[in-house]
Short mmCIF file of C-alpha atoms in Angstrom, two decimals:
data_model
loop_
_atom_site.label_atom_id
_atom_site.label_comp_id
_atom_site.label_asym_id
_atom_site.label_seq_id
_atom_site.Cartn_x
_atom_site.Cartn_y
_atom_site.Cartn_z
CA UNK A 1 0.00 0.02 -0.09
CA UNK A 2 1.29 3.38 -0.96
CA UNK A 3 0.19 6.72 0.34
CA UNK A 4 0.07 9.78 -2.19
CA UNK A 5 -1.97 12.04 -0.10
CA UNK A 6 -1.70 15.75 -0.23
CA UNK A 7 -3.99 17.77 1.69
CA UNK A 8 -5.65 21.03 -0.14
CA UNK A 9 -6.75 24.28 1.38
CA UNK A 10 -9.99 24.71 3.03
CA UNK A 11 -11.28 27.46 1.08
CA UNK A 12 -10.43 26.13 -2.52
CA UNK A 13 -12.68 23.16 -3.31
CA UNK A 14 -11.29 20.25 -5.59
CA UNK A 15 -14.03 17.93 -6.47
CA UNK A 16 -14.09 14.48 -8.11
CA UNK A 17 -15.62 16.25 -11.05
CA UNK A 18 -12.34 18.54 -11.46
CA UNK A 19 -10.41 15.57 -11.27
CA UNK A 20 -12.40 13.72 -14.05
CA UNK A 21 -12.13 16.70 -16.08
CA UNK A 22 -8.57 17.03 -15.76
CA UNK A 23 -7.98 13.31 -16.74
CA UNK A 24 -10.40 13.68 -19.69
CA UNK A 25 -8.35 16.48 -20.84
CA UNK A 26 -5.11 14.55 -20.52
CA UNK A 27 -6.33 11.21 -21.66
CA UNK A 28 -10.04 11.49 -23.32
CA UNK A 29 -12.51 8.61 -22.75
CA UNK A 30 -10.27 7.12 -19.98
CA UNK A 31 -12.76 7.11 -17.35
CA UNK A 32 -16.06 5.73 -16.84
CA UNK A 33 -18.45 6.81 -13.99
CA UNK A 34 -20.59 3.88 -12.90
CA UNK A 35 -22.59 5.31 -10.02
CA UNK A 36 -22.83 8.10 -7.38
CA UNK A 37 -21.93 11.83 -7.27
CA UNK A 38 -19.07 13.51 -8.59
CA UNK A 39 -19.61 16.65 -6.41
CA UNK A 40 -17.62 15.43 -3.54
CA UNK A 41 -14.55 17.17 -2.41
CA UNK A 42 -11.17 15.32 -2.76
CA UNK A 43 -8.83 16.14 -0.11
CA UNK A 44 -6.26 13.35 -0.66
CA UNK A 45 -5.49 10.52 -3.14
CA UNK A 46 -4.79 6.88 -1.68
CA UNK A 47 -3.46 3.82 -3.46
CA UNK A 48 -4.66 0.47 -2.10
CA UNK A 49 -2.60 -2.50 -3.05
CA UNK A 50 -5.06 -4.78 -1.43
CA UNK A 51 -8.83 -4.52 -0.73
CA UNK A 52 -7.95 -4.92 2.96
CA UNK A 53 -6.16 -1.60 2.72
CA UNK A 54 -9.32 0.34 1.81
CA UNK A 55 -10.23 0.74 5.57
CA UNK A 56 -7.20 2.74 6.27
CA UNK A 57 -7.89 5.51 3.56
CA UNK A 58 -8.25 9.06 5.06
CA UNK A 59 -11.22 11.03 4.90
CA UNK A 60 -12.50 12.75 1.53
CA UNK A 61 -9.67 10.57 -0.22
CA UNK A 62 -9.91 9.44 -3.91
CA UNK A 63 -9.21 5.79 -3.62
CA UNK A 64 -7.41 4.17 -6.47
CA UNK A 65 -7.09 0.25 -6.50
CA UNK A 66 -4.19 -1.32 -7.93
CA UNK A 67 -4.47 -3.85 -10.74
CA UNK A 68 -4.24 -6.74 -8.48
CA UNK A 69 -6.81 -5.28 -6.18
CA UNK A 70 -8.94 -4.38 -9.10
CA UNK A 71 -9.10 -7.97 -10.32
CA UNK A 72 -9.95 -9.12 -6.66
CA UNK A 73 -12.89 -6.59 -6.51
CA UNK A 74 -15.82 -8.97 -7.91
CA UNK A 75 -18.98 -10.08 -6.73
CA UNK A 76 -19.44 -9.73 -2.74
CA UNK A 77 -15.87 -8.50 -2.21
CA UNK A 78 -16.47 -5.27 -3.90
CA UNK A 79 -19.55 -5.01 -1.97
CA UNK A 80 -17.92 -5.49 1.17
CA UNK A 81 -15.04 -2.93 0.20
CA UNK A 82 -17.55 -0.32 -0.53
CA UNK A 83 -19.08 -0.75 2.95
CA UNK A 84 -15.66 -0.51 4.35
CA UNK A 85 -15.02 2.78 2.74
CA UNK A 86 -17.66 4.66 4.76
CA UNK A 87 -19.67 7.71 3.71
CA UNK A 88 -16.85 10.22 3.83
CA UNK A 89 -14.63 8.80 0.84
CA UNK A 90 -14.73 10.97 -2.20
CA UNK A 91 -14.71 8.00 -4.73
CA UNK A 92 -13.34 4.66 -5.83
CA UNK A 93 -11.44 4.08 -8.82
CA UNK A 94 -11.18 0.55 -10.54
CA UNK A 95 -8.68 -0.51 -13.17
CA UNK A 96 -9.81 -1.63 -16.53
CA UNK A 97 -8.82 -5.35 -15.27
CA UNK A 98 -11.51 -5.11 -12.98
CA UNK A 99 -14.69 -7.22 -13.53
CA UNK A 100 -18.03 -5.19 -14.18
CA UNK A 101 -19.41 -4.43 -10.69
CA UNK A 102 -22.47 -6.28 -9.70
CA UNK A 103 -26.03 -4.34 -9.60
CA UNK A 104 -25.74 -4.51 -5.79
CA UNK A 105 -22.49 -2.78 -5.99
CA UNK A 106 -23.68 -0.12 -8.16
CA UNK A 107 -26.87 0.58 -5.98
CA UNK A 108 -24.66 0.50 -2.97
CA UNK A 109 -22.46 3.33 -4.45
CA UNK A 110 -25.72 5.38 -5.52
CA UNK A 111 -27.27 5.04 -2.08
CA UNK A 112 -23.98 6.40 -0.44
CA UNK A 113 -23.47 9.04 -3.15
CA UNK A 114 -19.82 7.54 -3.59
CA UNK A 115 -18.35 7.92 -7.05
CA UNK A 116 -17.71 4.58 -8.40
CA UNK A 117 -15.38 4.98 -11.39
CA UNK A 118 -13.69 2.44 -13.89
CA UNK A 119 -10.96 3.11 -16.46
CA UNK A 120 -11.80 1.96 -19.87
CA UNK A 121 -8.30 1.07 -20.77
CA UNK A 122 -5.02 0.24 -19.22
CA UNK A 123 -3.27 3.17 -17.84
CA UNK A 124 -0.31 4.19 -16.02
CA UNK A 125 -1.48 4.36 -12.35
CA UNK A 126 1.76 6.40 -11.41
CA UNK A 127 0.76 9.02 -13.72
CA UNK A 128 -2.95 8.94 -12.78
CA UNK A 129 -1.96 9.21 -9.11
CA UNK A 130 0.74 12.14 -9.87
CA UNK A 131 -2.05 14.16 -12.00
CA UNK A 132 -4.31 14.31 -8.80
CA UNK A 133 -1.49 15.06 -6.51
CA UNK A 134 -0.42 17.82 -8.69
CA UNK A 135 -3.66 19.27 -8.48
CA UNK A 136 -3.95 19.15 -4.75
CA UNK A 137 -0.19 20.42 -4.62
CA UNK A 138 -1.47 23.27 -6.81
CA UNK A 139 -3.43 24.82 -4.01
CA UNK A 140 -0.54 25.02 -1.51
CA UNK A 141 0.77 28.25 -2.51
CA UNK A 142 -2.60 29.71 -1.54
CA UNK A 143 -2.48 27.87 1.79
CA UNK A 144 1.05 28.91 2.48
CA UNK A 145 0.00 32.67 1.68
CA UNK A 146 -2.67 32.28 4.30
CA UNK A 147 -0.64 30.87 6.86
CA UNK A 148 1.95 33.57 6.34
CA UNK A 149 -0.92 35.96 6.69
CA UNK A 150 -2.07 34.57 9.79
CA UNK A 151 1.61 34.86 11.26
CA UNK A 152 1.86 38.45 10.10
CA UNK A 153 -1.50 39.29 11.74
CA UNK A 154 -0.19 37.77 15.01
CA UNK A 155 2.86 40.01 14.88
CA UNK A 156 0.56 43.11 14.41
CA UNK A 157 -1.83 42.30 17.23
CA UNK A 158 0.81 41.25 20.01
CA UNK A 159 1.04 44.79 21.24
CA UNK A 160 -2.58 45.02 21.60
CA UNK A 161 -4.42 44.10 25.10
CA UNK A 162 -6.18 41.33 23.73
CA UNK A 163 -7.40 38.06 25.29
CA UNK A 164 -5.86 34.74 24.03
CA UNK A 165 -9.13 33.76 22.59
CA UNK A 166 -9.49 37.27 20.83
CA UNK A 167 -6.10 37.10 19.48
CA UNK A 168 -6.86 33.55 17.84
CA UNK A 169 -10.15 35.00 16.36
CA UNK A 170 -8.58 38.28 14.90
CA UNK A 171 -5.55 36.72 13.53
CA UNK A 172 -7.76 34.63 11.46
CA UNK A 173 -6.01 31.24 12.61
CA UNK A 174 -9.57 29.75 13.86
CA UNK A 175 -11.17 30.51 10.47
CA UNK A 176 -8.23 29.31 8.18
CA UNK A 177 -6.83 26.36 10.19
CA UNK A 178 -10.09 25.35 12.48
CA UNK A 179 -7.64 26.16 15.57
CA UNK A 180 -9.48 26.01 18.92
CA UNK A 181 -8.37 27.46 22.20
CA UNK A 182 -9.74 24.55 24.53
CA UNK A 183 -8.61 22.12 27.16
CA UNK A 184 -6.37 19.50 26.08
CA UNK A 185 -8.06 16.88 23.95
CA UNK A 186 -5.89 13.65 23.24
CA UNK A 187 -8.10 13.05 20.06
CA UNK A 188 -7.02 16.43 18.67
CA UNK A 189 -3.45 17.79 17.30
CA UNK A 190 -1.99 20.74 19.00
CA UNK A 191 0.43 22.17 21.67
CA UNK A 192 0.12 24.30 24.83
CA UNK A 193 -1.08 27.62 24.23
CA UNK A 194 1.39 29.09 26.72
CA UNK A 195 4.46 26.66 26.19
CA UNK A 196 5.58 26.96 29.93
CA UNK A 197 2.08 25.80 31.12
CA UNK A 198 1.27 22.42 29.69
CA UNK A 199 -1.73 21.99 32.13
CA UNK A 200 -3.14 24.92 30.70
CA UNK A 201 -5.40 25.39 27.30
CA UNK A 202 -4.05 24.13 24.21
CA UNK A 203 -4.20 25.13 20.56
CA UNK A 204 -6.03 22.37 18.98
CA UNK A 205 -7.44 21.22 15.51
CA UNK A 206 -8.85 18.24 14.00
CA UNK A 207 -5.91 15.60 13.17
CA UNK A 208 -4.82 15.56 9.50
CA UNK A 209 -1.80 13.90 7.79
CA UNK A 210 -0.88 16.23 5.10
CA UNK A 211 0.43 19.52 4.08
CA UNK A 212 -2.22 21.52 5.80
CA UNK A 213 -1.28 20.13 9.14
CA UNK A 214 2.35 21.38 8.71
CA UNK A 215 1.26 24.87 7.93
CA UNK A 216 -1.25 24.67 10.70
CA UNK A 217 1.54 23.79 13.10
CA UNK A 218 3.39 26.81 11.81
CA UNK A 219 0.72 29.02 12.65
CA UNK A 220 0.11 27.17 15.95
CA UNK A 221 3.85 27.79 17.22
CA UNK A 222 3.60 31.71 16.05
CA UNK A 223 0.64 32.03 18.09
CA UNK A 224 1.79 30.01 21.05
CA UNK A 225 4.98 31.99 21.16
CA UNK A 226 3.02 35.36 21.39
CA UNK A 227 0.75 33.80 23.97
CA UNK A 228 3.78 32.64 26.00
CA UNK A 229 5.53 35.81 25.79
CA UNK A 230 2.31 37.76 27.07
CA UNK A 231 2.10 35.30 29.93
CA UNK A 232 5.90 35.64 30.83
CA UNK A 233 5.50 39.63 30.72
CA UNK A 234 2.35 39.42 32.90
CA UNK A 235 3.92 37.26 35.24
CA UNK A 236 7.11 39.23 35.62
CA UNK A 237 5.09 42.41 35.98
CA UNK A 238 3.32 40.74 38.72
CA UNK A 239 6.56 39.59 40.53
CA UNK A 240 8.17 42.83 40.21
CA UNK A 241 5.22 44.40 41.82
CA UNK A 242 5.21 41.87 44.57
CA UNK A 243 9.08 42.43 45.04
CA UNK A 244 8.75 46.15 45.32
CA UNK A 245 5.87 45.97 47.66
CA UNK A 246 7.73 43.51 49.75
CA UNK A 247 11.14 45.41 49.79
CA UNK A 248 9.26 48.60 50.87
CA UNK A 249 7.48 46.25 53.70
CA UNK A 250 10.87 45.27 54.91
CA UNK A 251 12.18 48.63 54.92
CA UNK A 252 9.26 49.88 56.87
CA UNK A 253 9.48 47.36 59.26
CA UNK A 254 13.38 47.83 59.92
CA UNK A 255 13.62 51.86 59.39
CA UNK A 256 14.52 54.25 61.89
CA UNK A 257 12.19 56.93 62.80
CA UNK A 258 13.79 59.28 60.68
CA UNK A 259 13.55 57.09 57.53
CA UNK A 260 9.89 56.59 57.93
CA UNK A 261 8.50 59.77 56.38
CA UNK A 262 9.81 59.14 52.82
CA UNK A 263 9.02 55.30 53.08
CA UNK A 264 5.57 56.05 54.14
CA UNK A 265 5.24 58.63 51.07
CA UNK A 266 6.55 55.56 48.76
CA UNK A 267 4.18 53.01 50.38
CA UNK A 268 0.99 54.40 48.76
CA UNK A 269 2.66 54.03 45.29
CA UNK A 270 2.87 50.33 45.57
CA UNK A 271 -0.40 49.45 47.40
CA UNK A 272 0.82 49.57 50.90
CA UNK A 273 -1.65 51.54 53.11
CA UNK A 274 0.41 52.46 56.31
CA UNK A 275 -2.55 54.30 58.06
CA UNK A 276 -4.53 51.04 57.93
CA UNK A 277 -4.85 48.46 60.91
CA UNK A 278 -2.33 45.76 60.31
CA UNK A 279 -1.56 42.06 61.37
CA UNK A 280 1.65 40.35 60.52
CA UNK A 281 1.80 36.47 59.62
CA UNK A 282 5.19 35.38 60.08
CA UNK A 283 6.18 32.08 58.38
CA UNK A 284 9.47 30.08 58.75
CA UNK A 285 10.52 27.34 56.59
CA UNK A 286 12.19 25.00 59.38
CA UNK A 287 13.40 22.33 57.12
CA UNK A 288 13.96 24.20 53.80
CA UNK A 289 17.84 23.61 53.74
CA UNK A 290 17.41 19.92 53.98
CA UNK A 291 14.55 19.96 51.19
CA UNK A 292 16.97 21.97 49.06
CA UNK A 293 19.83 19.62 49.94
CA UNK A 294 21.88 22.59 51.19
CA UNK A 295 21.75 24.11 47.74
CA UNK A 296 21.68 27.79 48.20
CA UNK A 297 20.35 28.36 44.61
CA UNK A 298 17.59 25.66 45.06
CA UNK A 299 16.70 27.07 48.38
CA UNK A 300 16.31 30.59 47.06
CA UNK A 301 14.14 29.18 44.22
CA UNK A 302 11.98 27.19 46.85
CA UNK A 303 11.56 30.35 48.70
CA UNK A 304 10.47 32.35 45.75
CA UNK A 305 7.97 29.66 44.76
CA UNK A 306 6.50 29.43 48.43
CA UNK A 307 6.29 33.25 48.79
CA UNK A 308 4.08 33.44 45.55
CA UNK A 309 1.97 30.50 46.63
CA UNK A 310 1.54 32.07 50.09
CA UNK A 311 0.40 35.55 48.49
CA UNK A 312 -1.72 34.04 45.81
CA UNK A 313 -3.61 31.92 48.40
CA UNK A 314 -3.86 34.51 50.94
CA UNK A 315 -5.39 36.86 48.34
CA UNK A 316 -8.60 34.82 48.36
CA UNK A 317 -9.36 35.86 52.04
CA UNK A 318 -10.46 39.00 53.58
CA UNK A 319 -8.15 41.96 53.64
CA UNK A 320 -5.31 43.33 51.55
CA UNK A 321 -2.31 41.16 51.51
CA UNK A 322 1.49 42.00 50.94
CA UNK A 323 4.33 39.57 51.09
CA UNK A 324 7.90 40.18 52.10
CA UNK A 325 10.72 37.69 51.85
CA UNK A 326 12.37 37.25 55.31
CA UNK A 327 15.59 35.04 56.27
CA UNK A 328 14.52 31.43 56.03
CA UNK A 329 10.80 32.32 55.30
CA UNK A 330 8.43 35.00 54.37
CA UNK A 331 6.14 37.53 56.09
CA UNK A 332 2.53 38.40 55.16
CA UNK A 333 1.07 41.63 56.06
CA UNK A 334 -2.66 41.91 56.20
CA UNK A 335 -4.49 45.41 56.20
CA UNK A 336 -7.89 46.40 56.83
CA UNK A 337 -9.92 49.28 57.41
CA UNK A 338 -10.84 48.36 60.90
CA UNK A 339 -9.38 46.46 63.93
CA UNK A 340 -10.21 42.69 64.19
CA UNK A 341 -12.62 41.40 66.46
CA UNK A 342 -12.80 37.69 67.51
CA UNK A 343 -14.68 36.52 64.18
CA UNK A 344 -12.25 38.18 62.24
CA UNK A 345 -9.25 36.49 64.21
CA UNK A 346 -10.82 33.20 63.76
CA UNK A 347 -11.04 33.89 59.83
CA UNK A 348 -7.32 35.00 60.00
CA UNK A 349 -6.38 32.03 61.79
CA UNK A 350 -8.09 29.99 58.85
CA UNK A 351 -6.57 31.87 56.25
CA UNK A 352 -3.10 31.26 57.62
CA UNK A 353 -3.84 27.57 57.90
CA UNK A 354 -4.91 27.49 54.22
CA UNK A 355 -1.71 29.37 53.07
CA UNK A 356 0.25 26.68 55.09
CA UNK A 357 -1.64 23.84 53.58
CA UNK A 358 -1.10 25.19 50.09
CA UNK A 359 2.80 25.60 50.60
CA UNK A 360 2.94 22.23 51.94
CA UNK A 361 1.09 20.80 48.82
CA UNK A 362 3.54 22.71 46.52
CA UNK A 363 6.70 21.35 48.14
CA UNK A 364 5.71 18.01 49.79
CA UNK A 365 7.49 17.45 53.23
CA UNK A 366 7.70 21.22 54.11
CA UNK A 367 7.70 21.74 57.74
CA UNK A 368 6.34 25.37 58.62
CA UNK A 369 6.37 27.58 61.73
CA UNK A 370 3.74 30.14 61.88
CA UNK A 371 3.36 33.11 64.02
CA UNK A 372 0.46 35.63 63.99
CA UNK A 373 0.64 39.05 65.63
CA UNK A 374 -2.31 41.31 66.76
CA UNK A 375 -4.22 44.00 65.03
CA UNK A 376 -2.55 47.39 65.29
CA UNK A 377 -2.96 50.77 63.38
CA UNK A 378 -0.43 52.72 61.51
CA UNK A 379 3.27 52.24 61.16
CA UNK A 380 3.97 51.73 64.83
CA UNK A 381 1.09 49.25 64.95
CA UNK A 382 2.70 47.35 62.10
CA UNK A 383 5.76 47.07 63.93
CA UNK A 384 4.20 46.09 67.02
CA UNK A 385 2.37 43.24 65.08
CA UNK A 386 5.50 42.13 63.78
CA UNK A 387 7.17 41.97 67.22
CA UNK A 388 3.97 40.01 68.35
CA UNK A 389 4.13 37.70 65.47
CA UNK A 390 7.90 37.02 66.13
CA UNK A 391 7.01 36.08 69.70
CA UNK A 392 4.46 33.92 68.47
CA UNK A 393 6.83 32.24 66.16
CA UNK A 394 9.23 31.67 68.93
CA UNK A 395 6.58 29.93 70.95
CA UNK A 396 5.62 27.94 67.83
CA UNK A 397 9.20 26.71 67.59
CA UNK A 398 9.71 25.96 71.41
CA UNK A 399 6.53 23.91 71.31
CA UNK A 400 7.49 22.19 68.06
CA UNK A 401 4.07 23.37 66.59
CA UNK A 402 4.58 22.67 63.03
CA UNK A 403 2.16 23.46 59.96
CA UNK A 404 -0.29 25.31 62.12
CA UNK A 405 -0.73 28.82 62.95
CA UNK A 406 0.06 30.18 66.75
CA UNK A 407 -1.46 33.52 67.58
CA UNK A 408 0.14 36.00 69.78
CA UNK A 409 -2.13 35.60 72.60
CA UNK A 410 -1.28 31.98 72.90
CA UNK A 411 2.19 32.53 74.37
CA UNK A 412 0.62 34.73 77.20
CA UNK A 413 3.21 37.45 76.56
CA UNK A 414 2.97 41.16 77.82
CA UNK A 415 1.29 43.23 74.91
CA UNK A 416 2.74 46.41 76.49
CA UNK A 417 6.36 44.96 76.41
CA UNK A 418 5.91 43.88 72.88
CA UNK A 419 4.78 47.34 71.76
CA UNK A 420 7.62 48.88 73.75
CA UNK A 421 10.05 46.64 71.90
CA UNK A 422 8.64 47.33 68.44
CA UNK A 423 10.37 50.93 68.91
CA UNK A 424 13.33 51.03 66.55
CA UNK A 425 15.10 53.31 69.01
CA UNK A 426 14.41 50.65 71.83
CA UNK A 427 15.89 48.04 69.64
CA UNK A 428 19.01 50.04 68.92
CA UNK A 429 19.31 50.95 72.79
CA UNK A 430 19.09 47.16 73.46
CA UNK A 431 21.76 46.31 70.68
CA UNK A 432 24.16 48.64 72.01
CA UNK A 433 23.88 47.34 75.52
CA UNK A 434 24.43 43.70 74.70
CA UNK A 435 26.87 44.54 71.63
CA UNK A 436 29.85 43.82 74.04
CA UNK A 437 28.82 40.11 74.09
CA UNK A 438 29.67 39.65 70.33
CA UNK A 439 33.22 39.71 71.17
CA UNK A 440 32.78 36.46 73.01
CA UNK A 441 31.85 34.51 69.87
CA UNK A 442 28.19 33.41 68.62
CA UNK A 443 28.19 30.35 70.54
CA UNK A 444 29.36 31.70 73.86
CA UNK A 445 27.30 34.88 73.32
CA UNK A 446 23.95 32.85 73.02
CA UNK A 447 24.89 30.71 76.12
CA UNK A 448 25.78 33.78 78.23
CA UNK A 449 22.80 35.65 77.26
CA UNK A 450 20.48 32.83 77.99
CA UNK A 451 22.20 32.15 81.58
CA UNK A 452 21.79 35.71 82.27
CA UNK A 453 18.06 35.92 81.29
CA UNK A 454 17.30 32.87 83.44
CA UNK A 455 19.29 34.17 86.33
CA UNK A 456 17.54 37.48 86.27
CA UNK A 457 14.10 35.74 85.76
CA UNK A 458 14.71 33.78 88.91
CA UNK A 459 15.46 36.76 90.86
CA UNK A 460 19.23 36.36 90.77
CA UNK A 461 19.17 32.82 92.31
CA UNK A 462 22.00 30.71 91.37
CA UNK A 463 20.45 27.62 92.49
CA UNK A 464 17.21 27.92 90.70
CA UNK A 465 19.10 28.78 87.43
CA UNK A 466 21.30 25.94 87.71
CA UNK A 467 18.45 23.72 87.95
CA UNK A 468 16.32 25.17 85.10
CA UNK A 469 19.31 25.10 82.74
CA UNK A 470 20.80 21.86 83.94
CA UNK A 471 24.06 23.29 84.79
CA UNK A 472 26.51 23.17 87.50
CA UNK A 473 26.28 25.93 89.99
CA UNK A 474 29.89 26.75 89.54
CA UNK A 475 29.21 27.03 85.94
CA UNK A 476 26.26 29.49 86.20
CA UNK A 477 28.16 31.63 88.65
CA UNK A 478 31.19 31.84 86.41
CA UNK A 479 29.00 32.90 83.68
CA UNK A 480 27.17 35.63 85.40
CA UNK A 481 30.45 37.12 86.68
CA UNK A 482 32.00 36.66 83.17
CA UNK A 483 28.90 38.35 81.36
CA UNK A 484 28.47 41.27 84.04
CA UNK A 485 32.34 42.00 83.62
CA UNK A 486 32.03 42.04 79.71
CA UNK A 487 28.85 44.37 79.92
CA UNK A 488 30.13 46.66 82.53
CA UNK A 489 26.79 46.39 84.53
CA UNK A 490 26.03 46.57 88.07
CA UNK A 491 22.83 44.68 88.95
CA UNK A 492 22.78 46.55 92.58
CA UNK A 493 22.03 49.65 90.51
CA UNK A 494 17.94 49.39 89.93
CA UNK A 495 18.21 51.45 86.68
CA UNK A 496 20.92 49.23 85.34
CA UNK A 497 19.21 46.10 86.56
CA UNK A 498 15.77 47.04 84.93
CA UNK A 499 17.74 47.84 81.58
CA UNK A 500 19.37 44.63 81.53
CA UNK A 501 16.39 42.74 82.67
CA UNK A 502 14.24 44.20 79.71
CA UNK A 503 16.96 43.85 77.27
CA UNK A 504 17.12 39.85 78.20
CA UNK A 505 13.54 39.81 77.90
CA UNK A 506 13.42 41.42 74.48
CA UNK A 507 15.90 38.66 73.37
CA UNK A 508 13.00 36.30 73.53
CA UNK A 509 11.16 38.37 70.84
CA UNK A 510 13.79 38.52 68.17
CA UNK A 511 13.09 36.34 65.42
CA UNK A 512 15.95 33.96 64.40
CA UNK A 513 18.35 34.68 67.09
CA UNK A 514 18.48 34.38 70.96
CA UNK A 515 15.45 33.35 72.96
CA UNK A 516 15.16 30.32 75.41
CA UNK A 517 17.01 27.21 74.73
CA UNK A 518 15.18 24.63 72.95
CA UNK A 519 14.23 21.47 74.68
CA UNK A 520 16.89 19.66 72.94
CA UNK A 521 19.51 21.87 74.33
CA UNK A 522 18.55 21.32 77.93
CA UNK A 523 20.66 18.68 78.99
CA UNK A 524 23.31 18.10 81.88
CA UNK A 525 26.66 19.72 81.37
CA UNK A 526 29.75 18.84 83.15
CA UNK A 527 30.58 20.07 86.49
CA UNK A 528 32.92 23.13 87.05
CA UNK A 529 33.31 26.49 85.37
CA UNK A 530 33.58 26.70 81.66
CA UNK A 531 34.76 29.72 79.58
#
């Protein structure tokens, strides 16, 4: 079996009558129409070497039997062959060697309106097939012109604010090639409309096996390129908007009082309403380094993806949401026109849980710590809510509360002290007071600061401090003497005692550093002084 199919253009008809007229012009009295109509469209030509090949012929094909197949087409065999052709075939051509068709075969062709044709004398089948192929091929320049026209139209329309469906329609691709923008259908041929999103809509059409399909593919790829570029530009603009707002939010939270004015003026330009009521949701990715296999590039990309998932999920809930990336996680700011009551807090907790679930679904195995601050007004309120969220996050870390939100009220911390600590000037004063400890090294700094805090919380009792920290009394006493000497503080002075106590308390609110020892760190140490 040999396939000589060539597809014609949709808008130029080539009928069986046209083919017969050309054959008559080339070789007069060569063909005899035995039955059926000659008005059917011819979209391909198909040579069947055997009667069994007939069922594989494409739609609207002019099927030509070989000499061997023609001799075999007699009696009931021809009847069966005609039934196998189906109603969408243009016609069947028998060689002159074929027996005269039976009356039943003629009746069947007439009923199906199928052209039943018999050559009157021996003919070169190759020349016959070539004649039809050239007639089909002659339509290709017109088809190519239309395909190029579609591509040129797409280029002209790219800069316009059109939907993908409008671009497909106005470019002429839907009319010319029957392209559709639909959910993927395996029965159709096509490609993703946005090449980076194979799960989205596809550009598809009814499958063909010839030249028109190749030119339709050309149009598909050009349209997909335009839709993909527009999708990437839209996503990039959205990401730049998020980055701009997130960067400004980080600056607002960390800025000094003097820097606040210019930042507030910029905030309105990126959609951050400083004068509103705010709540901070702090999210920390506890095991992200392990999931990224300690690859900083992979960790960065995971963080970017999780941030997008977080803000896109949060946007479906009440309030205006802004996302800012933070070290080891992200921060979400929820702004509203009024303070939250109990019902709003419950909805916020639900929203935070939804965000956590969405992030875990996007990166299976992720462990998230989440702290939620209270609702406060203005810039200072935003900073107070951040401090509360940090404290709630610290509580979640100590309790091992993974993948569930923890509200600030849950730790039972003093709101007054948290609001006090949210002042940038207070934080700078605390940093200055505790700065000398940095000279001891990071590990010693944490150990000494924790020992000092517990010592002060236990009313300067060495015994209770050693019991709580599982340390020897001599170790506690040595550390206290050492840290007081480094800081140059006299605890017998009430003002110095208060300043140091508040500084130690504030360390429990600092995200990512300081704070009480984790349960895993609370284990017996060797007796005797350590340095």
